[in-house]
Amino acid sequence: LRNATPATVSRGGVLFINDNDIGWQPYVNSWMDQFKKSGKNEDEIVRTVFDICFRNYVSENFLDNMKTEETIAPMVPISYIQSLTTIIDYLYLTMKQSKEKMELIRKLKGENEDQLKIIYETMFIFAFMWSFGAVLPEDGKVKFSNSLKSNIKSIKFPDSKDLCFQFHYDMLEGKWVNWSSSVDHYRYSEGELFESIVVPTTETVKNKFLIDLHVGRGKPILFVGTAGTAKTTYIKDFFRDVDKEKIRTASINFNSYTDSLSLQQIMESNVDKRFGKNYGPPPNTQLIYFMDDLNMPRVDKYGAQSPIALLRQIIDFNGLLYNRSALEEKKYLVDCLFTGCMNQKSGSFYVDSRL
């Protein structure tokens, strides 16, 4: 809309809505409805706790402060909220799938509802710190961690100099646990190439968990960091451990010459026609695209990056692609997920905030 006249916009049937007029609350209201469909008392407790948490942690004042904070990538309020709900959904679903955890929930439901509420609040806190705090630079993370630790009243973080990002909540033990306790010992494999060796650390454990979380929820994930921060290594290490029978992977390296056509050709080369207009990996499998150096494509005179625009189209319109030789033909990518990484200090220094 920045480069179009009002007449062009109206003829295109484009309706512009200011996101500040609507905000993120309708999205949250729709998301919260999932907890009242069953009508069970437990779901009402979840709904009540999350509703209070949104008011306490995601206040308008907090969001206004976040707008003034420096972030390592462009962010908009709804992006924070979508990340937060994605993480909560994963934690809630994995809790439902664990027999031990569900036995604890049923026990607390009848004996100690206050402890049950703490469990749900810690889910929210964990999601809150990784959705809002993870996009901040190092000094911003320190400030965010100190603020969060001082404001939590239900269950305190351990008395430690470590930032809040070093902890996750173990509901069976009823306390915050350092990620270091989840680090496995490194086991050398004979014949393993030196450049492919990844020694487990708290960082690899945390980031592998976050990738697994987003893949499990069918959501894209983007790692942002300067050169040498192991962004690519984290994702390729995750790819090495996936079930090859269920998940296939494809890597695409972006550069300043990458355009939408070349990106589409590479993406289509990794999928087969299924039925009708649908294209994807073999049945009962998922394909995860990894896009390295996402922000490298050059910005055109209209302020857009054509491969980024194509990627947005695919994500926003359920895998929609057009046949370049016959634009009336539509194609749809199915069972495909997207991961990526970029260095905010190189390339175009830009990536569309809508992505």
Coordinates of C-alpha atoms in Angstrom, one line a residue:
L1 CA 0.0 0.0 0.0
R2 CA 3.0 2.3 0.5
N3 CA 3.6 2.4 -3.3
A4 CA 0.0 2.3 -4.5
T5 CA -2.6 5.1 -5.0
P6 CA -6.0 4.9 -3.3
A7 CA -7.6 4.2 -6.7
T8 CA -5.3 1.2 -7.3
V9 CA -5.9 -0.1 -3.8
S10 CA -9.7 0.2 -4.2
R11 CA -9.7 -1.5 -7.6
G12 CA -7.7 -4.4 -6.1
G13 CA -10.4 -4.9 -3.5
V14 CA -7.9 -4.3 -0.7
L15 CA -9.3 -3.4 2.7
F16 CA -6.8 -1.7 5.0
I17 CA -7.4 -2.3 8.7
N18 CA -5.2 -0.6 11.2
D19 CA -3.9 -3.3 13.6
N20 CA -4.0 -0.8 16.5
D21 CA -7.8 -0.6 16.1
I22 CA -8.3 -4.3 16.5
G23 CA -5.3 -5.4 18.6
W24 CA -4.4 -8.9 19.7
Q25 CA -7.3 -9.5 22.1
P26 CA -9.7 -11.1 19.5
Y27 CA -7.0 -13.6 18.7
V28 CA -6.5 -14.5 22.4
N29 CA -10.3 -14.7 22.9
S30 CA -10.6 -17.2 20.0
W31 CA -7.6 -19.2 21.3
M32 CA -9.1 -19.3 24.9
D33 CA -12.3 -20.9 23.5
Q34 CA -10.5 -24.2 23.2
F35 CA -10.5 -24.5 27.0
K36 CA -14.2 -24.3 27.4
K37 CA -15.4 -26.7 24.7
S38 CA -15.2 -29.8 26.9
G39 CA -17.0 -28.0 29.8
K40 CA -14.8 -29.8 32.3
N41 CA -13.9 -28.1 35.6
E42 CA -10.2 -28.5 34.8
D43 CA -10.5 -26.6 31.6
E44 CA -12.3 -23.8 33.4
I45 CA -9.3 -23.5 35.8
V46 CA -6.9 -23.3 32.9
R47 CA -9.0 -20.6 31.3
T48 CA -9.2 -18.6 34.5
V49 CA -5.5 -18.8 35.2
F50 CA -4.5 -17.9 31.6
D51 CA -6.9 -15.0 31.6
I52 CA -5.4 -13.6 34.8
C53 CA -1.9 -14.1 33.4
F54 CA -2.6 -12.1 30.3
R55 CA -3.9 -9.3 32.5
N56 CA -0.9 -9.4 34.8
Y57 CA 2.0 -10.1 32.4
V58 CA 0.8 -8.8 29.0
S59 CA -0.6 -5.5 30.1
E60 CA -0.8 -2.5 27.7
N61 CA 1.9 -0.7 29.7
F62 CA 4.2 -3.7 29.2
L63 CA 3.5 -3.8 25.4
D64 CA 4.1 -0.1 25.1
N65 CA 7.5 -0.6 26.8
M66 CA 8.3 -3.5 24.4
K67 CA 7.8 -1.1 21.5
T68 CA 10.6 1.1 22.8
E69 CA 13.0 -1.9 23.4
E70 CA 15.5 -2.8 20.8
T71 CA 14.9 -6.2 19.3
I72 CA 17.2 -8.4 17.1
A73 CA 14.5 -8.7 14.4
P74 CA 11.3 -6.7 13.5
M75 CA 8.4 -7.6 15.8
V76 CA 4.7 -6.7 16.0
P77 CA 2.5 -7.4 19.0
I78 CA 0.5 -10.2 17.3
S79 CA 3.8 -12.0 16.6
Y80 CA 4.6 -12.1 20.3
I81 CA 1.1 -13.4 21.2
Q82 CA 1.2 -16.1 18.5
S83 CA 4.5 -17.3 19.8
L84 CA 3.2 -17.3 23.4
T85 CA 0.1 -19.3 22.5
T86 CA 2.1 -21.8 20.4
I87 CA 4.4 -22.6 23.3
I88 CA 1.5 -22.9 25.8
D89 CA -0.3 -25.3 23.4
Y90 CA 2.7 -27.5 23.1
L91 CA 3.3 -27.6 26.9
Y92 CA -0.5 -28.3 27.5
L93 CA -0.6 -31.0 24.9
T94 CA 2.5 -32.8 26.1
M95 CA 1.1 -32.7 29.6
K96 CA -2.1 -34.3 28.4
Q97 CA -0.1 -37.1 26.7
S98 CA 1.9 -37.9 29.8
K99 CA 0.4 -40.5 32.1
E100 CA 2.4 -39.4 35.2
K101 CA 1.5 -35.7 34.7
M102 CA -2.2 -36.4 34.2
E103 CA -2.3 -38.5 37.3
L104 CA -0.8 -35.5 39.2
I105 CA -3.3 -33.2 37.6
R106 CA -6.2 -35.4 38.7
K107 CA -4.8 -35.6 42.2
L108 CA -4.3 -31.9 42.5
K109 CA -7.8 -31.2 41.1
G110 CA -9.4 -32.7 44.1
E111 CA -6.8 -31.9 46.8
N112 CA -4.9 -28.8 46.0
E113 CA -6.2 -26.5 43.3
D114 CA -3.8 -23.8 44.2
Q115 CA -0.9 -26.0 43.2
L116 CA -2.7 -26.8 40.0
K117 CA -3.1 -23.1 39.2
I118 CA 0.7 -22.7 39.8
I119 CA 1.4 -25.4 37.2
Y120 CA -0.7 -23.5 34.6
E121 CA 0.8 -20.2 35.5
T122 CA 4.4 -21.6 35.1
M123 CA 3.3 -22.8 31.6
F124 CA 2.4 -19.2 30.8
I125 CA 5.6 -17.8 32.4
F126 CA 7.8 -20.1 30.4
A127 CA 6.0 -19.2 27.2
F128 CA 6.0 -15.5 28.1
M129 CA 9.8 -15.4 28.6
W130 CA 10.6 -17.2 25.3
S131 CA 8.1 -15.2 23.2
F132 CA 8.8 -11.7 24.6
G133 CA 12.3 -12.1 26.0
A134 CA 14.0 -14.2 23.4
V135 CA 13.9 -11.4 20.8
L136 CA 15.9 -9.0 23.0
P137 CA 19.7 -8.4 22.7
E138 CA 21.9 -9.6 25.6
D139 CA 21.5 -6.5 27.8
G140 CA 17.8 -6.5 27.1
K141 CA 17.5 -10.1 28.2
V142 CA 19.2 -9.3 31.5
K143 CA 16.8 -6.5 32.2
F144 CA 13.8 -8.7 31.2
S145 CA 15.0 -11.5 33.4
N146 CA 15.5 -9.3 36.5
S147 CA 12.0 -7.8 36.0
L148 CA 10.3 -11.2 35.5
K149 CA 12.1 -12.7 38.6
S150 CA 11.0 -9.8 40.8
N151 CA 7.4 -9.8 39.6
I152 CA 6.6 -13.5 40.0
K153 CA 4.8 -14.2 43.3
S154 CA 3.5 -17.8 42.9
I155 CA 6.7 -19.8 42.6
K156 CA 10.1 -18.1 42.6
F157 CA 13.1 -18.9 40.4
P158 CA 16.1 -20.4 42.2
D159 CA 18.3 -17.9 43.9
S160 CA 20.9 -17.8 41.1
K161 CA 22.7 -15.3 38.9
D162 CA 21.5 -17.3 35.9
L163 CA 18.9 -15.6 33.7
C164 CA 15.3 -16.9 33.7
F165 CA 16.0 -18.5 30.2
Q166 CA 18.3 -21.0 32.0
F167 CA 15.3 -22.7 33.7
H168 CA 12.2 -24.7 32.8
Y169 CA 9.5 -25.8 35.2
D170 CA 9.3 -29.5 36.1
M171 CA 5.7 -30.0 37.3
L172 CA 6.5 -33.5 38.8
E173 CA 9.2 -32.0 41.0
G174 CA 7.2 -28.8 41.5
K175 CA 10.1 -26.4 40.9
W176 CA 12.1 -24.5 38.3
V177 CA 15.0 -26.7 37.0
N178 CA 18.2 -25.6 35.3
W179 CA 18.5 -26.8 31.7
S180 CA 22.0 -28.0 32.6
S181 CA 20.4 -31.1 34.3
S182 CA 19.1 -32.1 30.9
V183 CA 22.5 -32.1 29.1
D184 CA 23.7 -35.6 28.1
H185 CA 27.3 -36.6 28.1
Y186 CA 29.0 -36.4 24.8
R187 CA 29.6 -39.7 23.1
Y188 CA 32.2 -39.9 20.4
S189 CA 31.3 -41.9 17.3
E190 CA 34.2 -43.4 15.4
G191 CA 34.4 -42.0 11.9
E192 CA 32.4 -38.9 12.7
L193 CA 33.6 -35.9 10.8
F194 CA 35.1 -33.1 13.0
E195 CA 32.9 -30.4 11.4
S196 CA 29.7 -32.4 12.2
I197 CA 30.5 -32.9 15.9
V198 CA 28.1 -31.1 18.3
V199 CA 28.9 -31.2 22.0
P200 CA 25.7 -31.0 24.1
T201 CA 25.4 -27.9 26.2
T202 CA 22.5 -26.0 27.8
E203 CA 22.2 -23.9 24.6
T204 CA 21.9 -26.9 22.3
V205 CA 19.3 -28.5 24.7
K206 CA 17.2 -25.4 24.9
N207 CA 17.3 -24.7 21.2
K208 CA 16.6 -28.2 20.2
F209 CA 13.6 -28.2 22.5
L210 CA 12.3 -25.0 20.9
I211 CA 12.7 -26.4 17.4
D212 CA 10.9 -29.6 18.4
L213 CA 8.2 -27.5 20.0
H214 CA 7.5 -25.5 16.8
V215 CA 7.7 -28.6 14.6
G216 CA 5.3 -30.4 16.9
R217 CA 2.8 -27.6 16.6
G218 CA 3.4 -27.2 12.8
K219 CA 4.7 -23.6 13.2
P220 CA 7.7 -22.0 11.6
I221 CA 10.7 -20.9 13.6
L222 CA 13.5 -18.4 12.9
F223 CA 16.9 -18.2 14.6
V224 CA 18.5 -14.7 14.6
G225 CA 22.1 -14.0 15.6
T226 CA 25.4 -12.8 14.5
A227 CA 28.0 -14.9 12.8
G228 CA 29.4 -17.7 14.8
T229 CA 26.4 -18.2 17.1
A230 CA 25.7 -21.7 15.8
K231 CA 22.3 -20.9 14.3
T232 CA 22.7 -23.3 11.4
T233 CA 24.4 -25.9 13.6
Y234 CA 21.3 -26.0 15.9
I235 CA 18.9 -26.7 13.1
K236 CA 21.1 -29.2 11.2
D237 CA 21.8 -31.0 14.5
F238 CA 18.0 -31.3 15.0
F239 CA 17.7 -32.6 11.5
R240 CA 20.2 -35.4 12.2
D241 CA 18.1 -36.8 15.1
V242 CA 14.6 -36.7 13.4
D243 CA 12.9 -39.9 12.4
K244 CA 13.9 -40.2 8.7
E245 CA 10.8 -42.4 8.1
K246 CA 8.4 -39.6 9.1
I247 CA 10.4 -36.3 8.4
R248 CA 12.3 -35.2 5.4
T249 CA 14.4 -32.1 5.2
A250 CA 15.6 -29.7 2.5
S251 CA 18.1 -26.9 2.9
I252 CA 18.0 -23.7 0.8
N253 CA 20.8 -21.1 1.0
F254 CA 19.7 -17.6 0.3
N255 CA 22.0 -14.9 -1.3
S256 CA 21.6 -11.5 -2.8
Y257 CA 20.6 -13.0 -6.2
T258 CA 17.9 -15.3 -4.8
D259 CA 14.5 -14.3 -6.3
S260 CA 11.0 -15.7 -5.9
L261 CA 11.3 -17.8 -9.1
S262 CA 14.5 -19.6 -8.1
L263 CA 13.1 -20.2 -4.6
Q264 CA 9.8 -21.7 -6.0
Q265 CA 11.8 -24.0 -8.4
I266 CA 13.9 -25.3 -5.5
M267 CA 10.9 -25.8 -3.3
E268 CA 9.0 -27.6 -6.0
S269 CA 12.0 -29.9 -6.8
N270 CA 11.6 -31.4 -3.3
V271 CA 7.9 -32.3 -3.5
D272 CA 5.8 -34.6 -5.7
K273 CA 2.3 -34.3 -6.9
R274 CA -0.2 -36.0 -4.7
F275 CA -3.7 -35.4 -5.9
G276 CA -5.5 -32.6 -7.6
K277 CA -3.6 -29.4 -6.9
N278 CA -1.7 -30.7 -3.9
Y279 CA 2.0 -31.2 -3.8
G280 CA 4.1 -32.5 -0.9
P281 CA 6.5 -35.1 0.4
P282 CA 5.5 -38.8 0.3
P283 CA 2.3 -39.7 2.2
N284 CA 2.5 -39.9 6.0
T285 CA 5.7 -37.8 6.0
Q286 CA 6.5 -34.1 6.6
L287 CA 9.0 -32.0 4.8
I288 CA 10.9 -29.3 6.7
Y289 CA 12.5 -26.6 4.7
F290 CA 15.6 -24.9 6.2
M291 CA 16.3 -21.4 4.8
D292 CA 19.7 -20.2 5.6
D293 CA 20.6 -16.5 5.5
L294 CA 17.0 -15.5 5.1
N295 CA 17.6 -11.8 4.9
M296 CA 20.3 -11.9 2.2
P297 CA 18.0 -11.3 -0.9
R298 CA 18.3 -7.7 -2.1
V299 CA 15.5 -5.2 -1.5
D300 CA 13.9 -3.9 -4.7
K301 CA 12.9 -0.3 -5.4
Y302 CA 9.4 -0.9 -3.8
G303 CA 11.0 -2.0 -0.5
A304 CA 10.1 -5.7 -0.9
Q305 CA 12.2 -8.9 -1.2
S306 CA 10.5 -11.2 -3.7
P307 CA 11.5 -14.6 -2.1
I308 CA 10.3 -13.3 1.3
A309 CA 7.0 -12.2 -0.3
L310 CA 6.6 -15.7 -1.8
L311 CA 7.3 -17.3 1.5
R312 CA 4.7 -15.1 3.2
Q313 CA 2.2 -16.1 0.5
I314 CA 2.8 -19.8 1.1
I315 CA 2.5 -19.5 4.9
D316 CA -0.5 -17.1 4.9
F317 CA -2.5 -18.9 2.2
N318 CA -2.1 -22.6 3.2
G319 CA 0.8 -23.4 0.8
L320 CA -0.5 -21.4 -2.2
L321 CA 1.8 -21.3 -5.3
Y322 CA 1.0 -20.2 -8.8
N323 CA 2.2 -22.0 -12.0
R324 CA 4.6 -19.4 -13.4
S325 CA 3.8 -20.4 -17.0
A326 CA 0.1 -20.4 -16.5
L327 CA -0.9 -18.1 -13.7
E328 CA -4.5 -19.2 -13.6
E329 CA -3.3 -22.6 -12.2
K330 CA -2.9 -22.9 -8.5
K331 CA -0.8 -25.3 -6.5
Y332 CA -0.8 -26.1 -2.8
L333 CA 2.2 -27.3 -0.7
V334 CA 0.9 -29.7 2.0
D335 CA 2.7 -31.2 5.0
C336 CA 5.5 -28.7 4.7
L337 CA 7.1 -26.7 7.5
F338 CA 9.6 -23.9 7.5
T339 CA 12.7 -23.2 9.6
G340 CA 15.3 -20.5 9.0
C341 CA 18.1 -18.4 10.3
M342 CA 19.6 -15.0 9.6
N343 CA 22.4 -12.7 10.7
Q344 CA 20.8 -9.3 11.5
K345 CA 24.2 -7.7 11.0
S346 CA 24.7 -8.7 7.4
G347 CA 22.7 -9.0 4.2
S348 CA 20.0 -6.5 3.6
F349 CA 19.7 -5.7 7.3
Y350 CA 15.9 -6.1 6.6
V351 CA 13.2 -8.7 6.7
D352 CA 9.5 -8.1 6.4
S353 CA 7.9 -7.7 9.8
R354 CA 4.8 -9.5 8.5
L355 CA 6.8 -12.7 8.1

